[in-house]
Tab-separated table of C-alpha atoms and ligand atoms in Angstrom:
chain	number	residue	atom	x	y	z
A	1094	MET	CA	38.382	12.385	-25.257
A	1095	GLU	CA	35.451	14.501	-24.174
A	1096	VAL	CA	32.902	11.750	-24.821
A	1097	SER	CA	33.087	10.104	-21.376
A	1098	GLU	CA	32.837	13.431	-19.612
A	1099	ALA	CA	29.691	14.273	-21.562
A	1100	THR	CA	28.363	10.817	-20.717
A	1101	TRP	CA	28.561	11.090	-16.942
A	1102	LEU	CA	27.209	14.630	-17.086
A	1103	PHE	CA	24.289	13.359	-19.113
A	1104	GLY	CA	23.704	10.641	-16.488
A	1105	VAL	CA	23.656	13.195	-13.680
A	1106	MET	CA	21.314	15.487	-15.562
A	1107	LEU	CA	18.970	12.618	-16.350
A	1108	ALA	CA	18.917	11.599	-12.678
A	1109	PHE	CA	18.073	15.157	-11.608
A	1110	ALA	CA	15.397	15.503	-14.256
A	1111	ALA	CA	13.868	12.167	-13.184
A	1112	VAL	CA	13.885	13.022	-9.481
A	1113	THR	CA	12.589	16.594	-9.752
A	1114	PRO	CA	8.827	15.911	-10.266
A	1115	PRO	CA	8.517	13.414	-7.360
A	1116	ALA	CA	10.651	15.676	-5.151
A	1117	LEU	CA	8.343	18.634	-5.809
A	1118	HIS	CA	5.303	16.418	-5.235
A	1119	TYR	CA	6.796	15.327	-1.914
A	1120	LEU	CA	7.552	18.871	-0.755
A	1121	LYS	CA	4.009	19.957	-1.549
A	1122	ALA	CA	2.563	16.892	0.213
A	1123	LYS	CA	4.709	17.569	3.253
A	1124	THR	CA	3.396	21.109	3.588
A	1125	LEU	CA	-0.195	19.992	3.114
A	1126	ALA	CA	0.097	16.993	5.456
A	1127	ALA	CA	0.873	19.320	8.353
A	1128	THR	CA	-2.504	21.021	7.904
A	1129	GLN	CA	-4.730	17.915	8.095
A	1130	GLN	CA	-7.807	18.349	10.299
A	1131	PHE	CA	-9.745	15.614	11.998
A	1132	PRO	CA	-13.511	15.326	12.459
A	1133	GLU	CA	-15.263	15.041	15.834
A	1134	ASP	CA	-16.820	11.766	16.902
A	1135	PRO	CA	-20.298	11.397	15.377
A	1136	PRO	CA	-23.358	11.603	17.638
A	1137	ASN	CA	-24.654	8.339	16.142
A	1138	LEU	CA	-22.290	5.580	15.157
A	1139	PRO	CA	-23.187	4.086	11.762
A	1140	LYS	CA	-23.829	0.394	11.187
A	1141	LEU	CA	-20.758	-1.320	9.792
A	1142	THR	CA	-19.968	-4.511	7.961
A	1143	ILE	CA	-16.484	-5.763	8.688
A	1144	LEU	CA	-15.068	-7.624	5.722
A	1145	LEU	CA	-12.257	-10.005	6.549
A	1146	PRO	CA	-10.898	-11.744	3.456
A	1147	VAL	CA	-8.785	-14.752	4.401
A	1148	ARG	CA	-6.860	-17.561	2.871
A	1149	ASN	CA	-4.774	-19.957	4.949
A	1150	GLU	CA	-4.735	-17.788	8.067
A	1151	SER	CA	-4.987	-20.534	10.712
A	1152	ILE	CA	-2.052	-19.053	12.645
A	1153	VAL	CA	-3.685	-15.693	13.260
A	1154	ILE	CA	-7.419	-16.084	12.624
A	1155	ARG	CA	-8.578	-16.565	16.219
A	1156	ASP	CA	-6.526	-13.670	17.554
A	1157	LYS	CA	-7.811	-11.488	14.725
A	1158	LEU	CA	-11.428	-12.361	15.530
A	1159	ASP	CA	-10.795	-11.556	19.201
A	1160	GLU	CA	-9.316	-8.228	18.171
A	1161	ILE	CA	-12.466	-7.430	16.181
A	1162	LEU	CA	-14.767	-8.537	19.004
A	1163	GLY	CA	-12.794	-6.329	21.405
A	1164	MET	CA	-13.204	-3.123	19.374
A	1165	GLU	CA	-14.557	-0.005	21.093
A	1166	TYR	CA	-17.718	-0.015	19.008
A	1167	PRO	CA	-21.217	-1.246	19.861
A	1168	LEU	CA	-21.133	-4.778	18.505
A	1169	SER	CA	-24.871	-4.625	17.886
A	1170	ARG	CA	-24.022	-2.201	15.071
A	1171	VAL	CA	-21.440	-4.501	13.516
A	1172	SER	CA	-21.865	-7.420	11.104
A	1173	LEU	CA	-18.877	-9.543	10.316
A	1174	LEU	CA	-18.361	-11.062	6.896
A	1175	VAL	CA	-15.460	-13.477	6.556
A	1176	VAL	CA	-14.707	-14.494	2.967
A	1177	ASP	CA	-12.513	-17.544	2.858
A	1178	SER	CA	-11.006	-18.576	-0.472
A	1179	SER	CA	-10.667	-22.330	-0.282
A	1180	SER	CA	-8.187	-22.381	2.601
A	1181	THR	CA	-6.472	-25.735	3.000
A	1182	ASP	CA	-5.428	-25.216	6.628
A	1183	GLN	CA	-8.798	-25.231	8.426
A	1184	THR	CA	-9.046	-21.457	8.626
A	1185	GLU	CA	-12.770	-21.719	7.998
A	1186	SER	CA	-13.563	-24.283	10.668
A	1187	LEU	CA	-11.337	-22.521	13.210
A	1188	ALA	CA	-13.130	-19.242	12.497
A	1189	ARG	CA	-16.570	-20.847	12.668
A	1190	GLU	CA	-15.889	-22.585	15.988
A	1191	HIS	CA	-14.357	-19.463	17.451
A	1192	LEU	CA	-17.269	-17.261	16.435
A	1193	GLU	CA	-19.852	-19.776	17.642
A	1194	LYS	CA	-18.199	-19.703	21.059
A	1195	ASN	CA	-17.310	-16.028	21.383
A	1196	ALA	CA	-19.447	-13.857	19.132
A	1197	GLU	CA	-22.739	-13.849	20.935
A	1198	GLY	CA	-24.866	-10.874	19.926
A	1199	VAL	CA	-22.847	-10.190	16.785
A	1200	SER	CA	-24.213	-11.062	13.397
A	1201	TRP	CA	-21.603	-12.940	11.417
A	1202	LYS	CA	-21.306	-14.968	8.256
A	1203	ILE	CA	-18.569	-16.959	6.556
A	1204	GLU	CA	-18.721	-17.084	2.764
A	1205	ASN	CA	-16.622	-19.287	0.520
A	1206	ALA	CA	-14.947	-18.242	-2.682
A	1207	GLU	CA	-13.793	-21.102	-4.839
A	1208	ARG	CA	-11.423	-19.155	-7.051
A	1209	LEU	CA	-8.268	-17.872	-5.400
A	1210	GLY	CA	-7.315	-14.208	-5.226
A	1211	LYS	CA	-8.187	-11.522	-2.705
A	1212	SER	CA	-9.699	-9.231	-5.341
A	1213	ILE	CA	-12.185	-11.937	-6.342
A	1214	ALA	CA	-13.200	-12.254	-2.691
A	1215	VAL	CA	-13.581	-8.469	-2.427
A	1216	ASN	CA	-15.831	-8.293	-5.500
A	1217	MET	CA	-17.906	-11.128	-4.095
A	1218	ALA	CA	-18.284	-9.286	-0.794
A	1219	LEU	CA	-19.345	-6.077	-2.562
A	1220	ASP	CA	-22.388	-7.962	-3.858
A	1221	ALA	CA	-23.265	-9.186	-0.361
A	1222	ILE	CA	-22.701	-6.159	1.895
A	1223	GLU	CA	-25.927	-4.578	3.126
A	1224	THR	CA	-24.704	-1.649	5.234
A	1225	GLU	CA	-23.776	1.741	3.755
A	1226	ILE	CA	-20.291	1.626	5.319
A	1227	PHE	CA	-17.942	-1.347	5.327
A	1228	VAL	CA	-14.549	-1.820	6.873
A	1229	MET	CA	-11.946	-4.128	5.340
A	1230	MET	CA	-9.021	-5.604	7.270
A	1231	ASP	CA	-6.127	-7.988	6.741
A	1232	ALA	CA	-5.959	-10.990	9.037
A	1233	ASP	CA	-2.350	-10.197	9.895
A	1234	ALA	CA	-2.554	-6.477	10.687
A	1235	MET	CA	-2.607	-5.500	14.363
A	1236	LEU	CA	-5.092	-2.723	15.128
A	1237	GLN	CA	-5.956	-0.421	18.007
A	1238	PRO	CA	-9.378	-0.814	19.690
A	1239	SER	CA	-10.311	2.716	18.557
A	1240	SER	CA	-9.931	1.876	14.846
A	1241	LEU	CA	-13.621	1.438	13.952
A	1242	ARG	CA	-14.682	4.594	15.769
A	1243	LEU	CA	-11.920	6.649	14.164
A	1244	LEU	CA	-12.865	5.368	10.716
A	1245	ALA	CA	-16.585	5.938	11.242
A	1246	ARG	CA	-16.207	9.615	12.203
A	1247	TRP	CA	-15.053	10.563	8.689
A	1248	PHE	CA	-18.285	9.436	7.036
A	1249	GLN	CA	-20.238	12.315	8.561
A	1250	ASP	CA	-18.804	14.246	5.601
A	1251	PRO	CA	-20.893	13.097	2.614
A	1252	MET	CA	-17.947	13.648	0.239
A	1253	ILE	CA	-15.756	11.116	1.999
A	1254	GLY	CA	-15.991	7.789	0.182
A	1255	ALA	CA	-13.019	5.932	1.655
A	1256	VAL	CA	-10.625	6.157	4.605
A	1257	CYS	CA	-7.578	4.078	5.412
A	1258	GLY	CA	-5.143	3.751	8.288
A	1259	GLN	CA	-1.386	4.073	8.378
A	1260	LEU	CA	1.369	1.551	9.032
A	1261	ASN	CA	3.521	2.541	11.994
A	1262	LEU	CA	6.972	1.044	12.028
A	1263	PRO	CA	9.270	1.357	15.031
A	1264	HIS	CA	12.021	3.978	14.689
A	1265	GLU	CA	14.733	1.362	14.715
A	1266	SER	CA	13.287	-0.416	11.671
A	1267	PRO	CA	15.500	-0.014	8.586
A	1268	ARG	CA	12.348	0.692	6.566
A	1269	HIS	CA	11.229	3.487	8.880
A	1270	PRO	CA	12.631	6.371	6.753
A	1271	TYR	CA	10.922	5.052	3.618
A	1272	ARG	CA	7.640	4.450	5.426
A	1273	SER	CA	7.555	7.830	7.007
A	1274	ARG	CA	8.010	9.500	3.595
A	1275	PHE	CA	5.349	7.190	2.148
A	1276	ASN	CA	2.933	8.144	4.930
A	1277	THR	CA	3.620	11.869	4.519
A	1278	LEU	CA	2.857	11.562	0.806
A	1279	ARG	CA	-0.428	9.724	1.407
A	1280	VAL	CA	-1.609	12.252	4.004
A	1281	GLY	CA	-0.546	15.235	1.875
A	1282	GLU	CA	-2.389	13.791	-1.124
A	1283	SER	CA	-5.429	13.226	1.108
A	1284	VAL	CA	-5.463	16.862	2.202
A	1285	ASN	CA	-4.970	18.014	-1.396
A	1286	ASP	CA	-7.910	15.855	-2.559
A	1287	SER	CA	-7.441	12.077	-2.341
A	1288	THR	CA	-4.710	9.490	-2.270
A	1289	PRO	CA	-4.769	6.779	-4.923
A	1290	ILE	CA	-2.621	4.442	-2.789
A	1291	PHE	CA	-4.501	2.715	-0.005
A	1292	GLU	CA	-3.820	0.402	2.919
A	1293	GLY	CA	-5.961	-2.733	2.784
A	1294	SER	CA	-4.799	-3.636	6.297
A	1295	ILE	CA	-7.434	-1.280	7.695
A	1296	CYS	CA	-9.748	0.768	5.505
A	1297	ALA	CA	-13.405	1.690	5.182
A	1298	PHE	CA	-15.653	2.528	2.245
A	1299	ARG	CA	-19.034	4.059	1.573
A	1300	MET	CA	-21.020	1.628	-0.553
A	1301	SER	CA	-22.724	4.401	-2.518
A	1302	ALA	CA	-19.257	5.705	-3.475
A	1303	ILE	CA	-18.551	2.322	-5.056
A	1304	GLY	CA	-21.989	1.823	-6.586
A	1305	HIS	CA	-21.980	-0.783	-9.325
A	1306	SER	CA	-18.245	-0.422	-9.954
A	1307	ARG	CA	-16.089	-3.470	-9.310
A	1308	ILE	CA	-12.316	-3.998	-9.272
A	1309	ASP	CA	-10.133	-5.965	-11.682
A	1310	SER	CA	-10.137	-9.368	-10.035
A	1311	GLY	CA	-6.954	-10.326	-11.892
A	1312	ASN	CA	-4.984	-7.598	-10.107
A	1313	ASN	CA	-3.955	-7.743	-6.462
A	1314	ALA	CA	-4.041	-4.051	-5.523
A	1315	ASP	CA	-7.629	-4.370	-4.291
A	1316	ASP	CA	-7.223	-1.561	-1.742
A	1317	SER	CA	-5.812	1.045	-4.127
A	1318	GLN	CA	-8.169	-0.060	-6.896
A	1319	LEU	CA	-11.112	0.645	-4.579
A	1320	ALA	CA	-9.678	4.046	-3.656
A	1321	MET	CA	-9.475	4.890	-7.378
A	1322	VAL	CA	-13.045	3.697	-7.954
A	1323	VAL	CA	-14.255	5.951	-5.142
A	1324	ARG	CA	-12.476	9.005	-6.573
A	1325	ARG	CA	-13.690	8.234	-10.078
A	1326	ASN	CA	-17.226	8.216	-8.700
A	1327	GLY	CA	-16.754	11.725	-7.298
A	1328	PHE	CA	-15.907	11.000	-3.651
A	1329	ARG	CA	-12.676	11.483	-1.689
A	1330	ALA	CA	-10.340	8.702	-0.525
A	1331	ILE	CA	-8.081	9.676	2.361
A	1332	MET	CA	-5.528	8.362	4.849
A	1333	ASP	CA	-5.946	9.104	8.564
A	1334	PRO	CA	-2.625	8.902	10.455
A	1335	GLU	CA	-4.466	8.526	13.771
A	1336	ILE	CA	-5.667	5.092	12.638
A	1337	LYS	CA	-2.489	3.158	13.126
A	1338	PHE	CA	-1.771	-0.458	12.336
A	1339	PHE	CA	1.257	-2.465	13.259
A	1340	GLU	CA	3.296	-5.277	11.841
A	1341	PRO	CA	5.695	-7.312	13.940
A	1342	ASN	CA	9.199	-6.001	14.110
A	1343	SER	CA	10.637	-8.730	11.967
A	1344	GLU	CA	12.419	-7.091	9.091
A	1345	LYS	CA	12.838	-10.294	7.185
A	1346	SER	CA	9.093	-10.388	6.685
A	1347	THR	CA	7.881	-6.800	6.538
A	1348	GLY	CA	10.544	-5.830	4.037
A	1349	LYS	CA	10.390	-9.048	2.045
A	1350	ARG	CA	11.241	-8.430	-1.546
A	1351	SER	CA	8.635	-10.763	-3.053
A	1352	ARG	CA	5.914	-8.887	-1.190
A	1353	ARG	CA	7.256	-5.512	-2.299
A	1354	VAL	CA	7.420	-6.712	-5.909
A	1355	ARG	CA	3.825	-7.979	-5.707
A	1356	ARG	CA	2.558	-4.709	-4.290
A	1357	ALA	CA	4.593	-2.727	-6.835
A	1358	GLN	CA	3.106	-4.750	-9.670
A	1359	GLY	CA	-0.451	-4.340	-8.369
A	1360	LEU	CA	-0.027	-0.577	-8.092
A	1361	SER	CA	1.645	-0.214	-11.492
A	1362	ARG	CA	-1.188	-2.135	-13.126
A	1363	ALA	CA	-3.864	-0.159	-11.272
A	1364	PHE	CA	-2.256	3.163	-12.269
A	1365	TRP	CA	-2.020	2.113	-15.903
A	1366	ALA	CA	-5.588	0.773	-16.045
A	1367	ASN	CA	-6.933	3.984	-14.493
A	1368	ARG	CA	-4.689	6.381	-16.403
A	1369	ASN	CA	-7.626	8.526	-17.532
A	1370	LEU	CA	-7.897	9.748	-13.920
A	1371	ARG	CA	-5.242	12.258	-15.050
A	1372	SER	CA	-8.045	14.192	-16.677
A	1373	LYS	CA	-8.581	17.804	-15.557
A	1374	ARG	CA	-12.121	16.747	-14.700
A	1375	TYR	CA	-10.738	15.312	-11.436
A	1376	GLY	CA	-9.392	18.650	-10.191
A	1377	ALA	CA	-6.409	18.523	-7.813
A	1378	TYR	CA	-6.536	14.717	-7.958
A	1379	ALA	CA	-5.410	14.810	-11.606
A	1380	SER	CA	-1.987	16.079	-10.574
A	1381	VAL	CA	-1.728	13.685	-7.614
A	1382	PHE	CA	-2.603	10.825	-9.931
A	1383	SER	CA	-0.245	11.928	-12.741
A	1384	SER	CA	2.554	12.231	-10.249
A	1385	GLN	CA	2.064	8.676	-8.974
A	1386	LEU	CA	1.551	7.311	-12.480
A	1387	TYR	CA	4.906	8.803	-13.454
A	1388	PHE	CA	6.537	7.594	-10.247
A	1389	HIS	CA	5.403	3.987	-10.669
A	1390	LEU	CA	5.785	3.552	-14.420
A	1391	ILE	CA	8.425	5.908	-15.822
A	1392	PHE	CA	10.614	7.121	-12.978
A	1393	PRO	CA	12.162	3.738	-12.047
A	1394	TRP	CA	13.451	3.262	-15.590
A	1395	LEU	CA	14.797	6.802	-15.977
A	1396	PHE	CA	16.510	6.716	-12.598
A	1397	SER	CA	18.052	3.279	-13.062
A	1398	VAL	CA	19.254	4.138	-16.562
A	1399	SER	CA	20.875	7.302	-15.240
A	1400	VAL	CA	22.712	5.340	-12.542
A	1401	ALA	CA	23.798	2.778	-15.131
A	1402	ILE	CA	25.164	5.568	-17.370
A	1403	ILE	CA	27.234	7.038	-14.528
A	1404	CYS	CA	28.582	3.579	-13.646
A	1405	LEU	CA	29.466	2.894	-17.270
A	1406	SER	CA	31.256	6.180	-17.732
A	1407	PHE	CA	33.222	5.480	-14.543
A	1408	ILE	CA	34.248	2.063	-15.848
A	1409	CYS	CA	35.197	3.517	-19.247
A	1410	GLY	CA	37.128	6.246	-17.428
A	1411	ILE	CA	39.188	3.626	-15.612
A	1412	LEU	CA	39.761	1.544	-18.718
A	1413	GLU	CA	40.917	4.530	-20.720
A	1414	PHE	CA	42.982	6.140	-17.985
A	1415	PRO	CA	45.203	8.125	-18.310
A	1416	GLU	CA	44.371	9.155	-21.929
A	1417	ASN	CA	41.032	10.694	-20.888
A	1418	GLY	CA	42.406	12.566	-17.907
A	1419	TRP	CA	41.692	12.129	-14.206
A	1420	HIS	CA	38.335	13.933	-14.246
A	1421	THR	CA	36.555	11.142	-16.201
A	1422	VAL	CA	37.386	8.796	-13.334
A	1423	PHE	CA	37.129	11.262	-10.466
A	1424	PHE	CA	33.710	12.867	-11.083
A	1425	PRO	CA	31.584	9.788	-11.810
A	1426	GLY	CA	33.502	7.951	-9.058
A	1427	ALA	CA	32.787	10.699	-6.520
A	1428	ILE	CA	29.100	10.766	-7.480
A	1429	LEU	CA	28.833	6.998	-7.082
A	1430	VAL	CA	30.567	7.089	-3.680
A	1431	MET	CA	28.320	9.915	-2.433
A	1432	GLY	CA	25.230	8.205	-3.829
A	1433	SER	CA	25.979	4.904	-2.121
A	1434	ALA	CA	26.726	6.706	1.144
A	1435	SER	CA	23.289	8.326	1.109
A	1436	GLY	CA	20.462	6.192	2.489
A	1437	THR	CA	17.951	8.189	0.457
A	1438	CYS	CA	19.757	7.511	-2.844
A	1439	ARG	CA	20.130	3.820	-2.028
A	1440	GLY	CA	16.454	3.660	-1.086
A	1441	ILE	CA	15.377	5.333	-4.331
A	1442	LEU	CA	17.480	2.946	-6.404
A	1443	ASP	CA	16.229	-0.064	-4.462
A	1444	GLY	CA	12.590	0.997	-4.883
A	1445	SER	CA	13.186	1.605	-8.606
A	1446	LEU	CA	14.637	-1.871	-9.042
A	1447	VAL	CA	11.646	-3.413	-7.246
A	1448	LEU	CA	9.292	-1.583	-9.631
A	1449	ILE	CA	11.353	-2.584	-12.675
A	1450	GLN	CA	11.329	-6.214	-11.551
A	1451	SER	CA	7.537	-6.041	-11.175
A	1452	HIS	CA	7.196	-4.570	-14.700
A	1453	LEU	CA	9.473	-7.203	-16.223
A	1454	LEU	CA	7.480	-9.986	-14.567
A	1455	LEU	CA	4.307	-8.495	-15.978
A	1456	LEU	CA	5.831	-8.178	-19.453
A	1457	THR	CA	6.765	-11.855	-19.317
A	1458	GLY	CA	3.226	-12.750	-18.284
A	1459	ARG	CA	3.827	-13.320	-14.546
A	1460	ARG	CA	0.918	-11.848	-12.601
A	1461	LEU	CA	1.198	-11.830	-8.850
A	1462	HIS	CA	-2.464	-11.618	-7.880
A	1463	ILE	CA	-2.505	-14.936	-6.032
A	1464	TRP	CA	-0.022	-15.398	-3.218
A	1465	GLU	CA	0.683	-17.431	-0.110
A	1466	PRO	CA	0.595	-15.915	3.381
A	1467	ASP	CA	3.934	-15.209	4.994
A	1468	ALA	CA	3.985	-17.785	7.798
A	1469	GLU	CA	7.098	-16.358	9.441
A	1470	MET	CA	5.362	-13.030	9.848
A	1471	ARG	CA	2.193	-14.643	11.206
A	1472	LEU	CA	4.187	-16.528	13.837
A	1473	ALA	CA	5.845	-13.272	14.855
A	1474	ILE	CA	2.420	-11.664	15.180
A	1475	ARG	CA	1.186	-14.480	17.370
A	1476	ARG	CA	4.244	-14.120	19.620
A	1477	ASN	CA	3.751	-10.377	19.699
A	1478	ARG	CA	0.091	-10.659	20.709
A	1479	ARG	CA	0.899	-13.240	23.387
A	1480	GLU	CA	3.661	-11.042	24.816
A	1481	SER	CA	1.487	-7.951	24.974
A	1482	GLY	CA	-1.260	-9.994	26.667
B	680	LIG	N1	-10.437	-14.343	0.535
B	680	LIG	C1	-9.135	-14.274	0.238
B	680	LIG	N2	-8.689	-14.925	-0.885
B	680	LIG	N3	-8.301	-13.576	1.004
B	680	LIG	C2	-6.988	-13.567	0.669
B	680	LIG	C3	-6.470	-14.226	-0.472
B	680	LIG	C4	-7.384	-14.937	-1.277
B	680	LIG	O1	-7.028	-15.545	-2.284
B	680	LIG	N4	-5.122	-13.999	-0.505
B	680	LIG	C5	-4.822	-13.237	0.566
B	680	LIG	N5	-5.952	-12.979	1.277
B	680	LIG	C6	-6.076	-12.214	2.513
B	680	LIG	C7	-5.113	-12.653	3.587
B	680	LIG	O2	-5.619	-13.767	4.274
B	680	LIG	C8	-5.054	-11.387	4.439
B	680	LIG	O3	-6.135	-11.304	5.308
B	680	LIG	C9	-5.133	-10.277	3.390
B	680	LIG	O4	-5.726	-10.878	2.231
B	680	LIG	C10	-3.774	-9.665	3.035
B	680	LIG	O5	-2.895	-10.679	2.632
B	680	LIG	P1	-1.359	-10.733	3.106
B	680	LIG	O6	-0.834	-12.078	2.770
B	680	LIG	O7	-1.261	-10.242	4.491
B	680	LIG	O8	-0.659	-9.757	2.075
B	680	LIG	P2	0.076	-8.349	2.311
B	680	LIG	O9	0.410	-8.108	3.723
B	680	LIG	O10	1.167	-8.214	1.352
B	680	LIG	O11	-1.125	-7.416	1.852
B	680	LIG	C11	-1.018	-6.143	1.351
B	680	LIG	O12	-1.023	-6.140	-0.076
B	680	LIG	C12	-2.184	-6.697	-0.685
B	680	LIG	C13	-2.126	-6.494	-2.186
B	680	LIG	O13	-1.022	-7.102	-2.748
B	680	LIG	C14	-2.253	-5.440	1.909
B	680	LIG	O14	-2.216	-4.091	1.590
B	680	LIG	C15	-3.495	-6.081	1.347
B	680	LIG	O15	-4.643	-5.451	1.852
B	680	LIG	C16	-3.457	-6.039	-0.158
B	680	LIG	O16	-4.585	-6.748	-0.646
B	681	LIG	MN1	-0.154	-8.753	5.456
């Protein structure tokens, strides 16, 4: 019967159709990324507020504060704002004692947020920040001493509203290929106009680019939400690959599925809530945004369905062999074998399933905007910092 043959062909065509728009977006981003230009250091360094949102970070908090105090930036131009959301592990008292002992000459403050959720803490901080530029960091990201200076240089351009750094994974990491494509996309989008996907581990914002806007405190993608706010308000939000941050080389943690699902859900929700950023009014950003909206909301379903169709037609081919002829087993079988042999195909399917899982959780009312820190990863960071002195 010709039905099974038509079925696997349909699956293949659907997969190609689904992949084509993101593939074109990637190729364009790759070309643009290679042309990124970097600003000179400014003659006068701006005053900065460093926002450090924390919850249950007792393992890393002191090292993180030392990292901040050791930045190549005049500390007289830095204020530190730690927002602690009801930590139950003495994060606050550890931070307070550490700052009292070591932060002479730096103005610092620790605020408390009763309700849990990083986005709530971020909104609270937005009401308290008094400098025009603020830098936000994660307690567990490891930064270079040049980070503040490299961020600050971008704000000489009055159109720049937000800048973020880039995660650098070691070459041997299994997630390196995915990350390097992710980074290329973010930089290419930045050159084109702006990237809607941001890195909260190290990022900086111009307060006047945020204005009175606030983020959805019930969604976790605080970083990307802020980047979208900035673009909506007419400024650019970009990634600078020279501002690198590091995570310990412990794959169990950095690639943890629960964390990927949380981030996927936050992004999907932020894209949906901001879907009117597809409007032509936003110039080149409209196509960047549409592309990512498609990639996060529609693509995972199309791609997974196409794979399921090919699998099904292969199974039917086997069950109905030999009546249907060898080709209904051979072609879908060969495609499945080639697909599973290709790291890229496996990665695309894996990423699609993570997104689908995050959508299904959302549809069943499970929001992932409050989470626990990954202790295993924090311990690895502490070891890492100790080893590197
Ligand atoms: N104040 C406050 N309140 N801070 C919090 C809370 C909270 O309820 N929950 C987490 N944080 C802090 C952590 O202490 C850490 O400094 C930072 O937010 C990031 O949390 P991680 O536990 O390290 O999460 P991640 O590595 O997956 O974070 C990534 O995704 C998040 C969104 O899901 C980063 O990109 C974050 O910047 C981003 O917010
Ligand atoms: Mn983290």
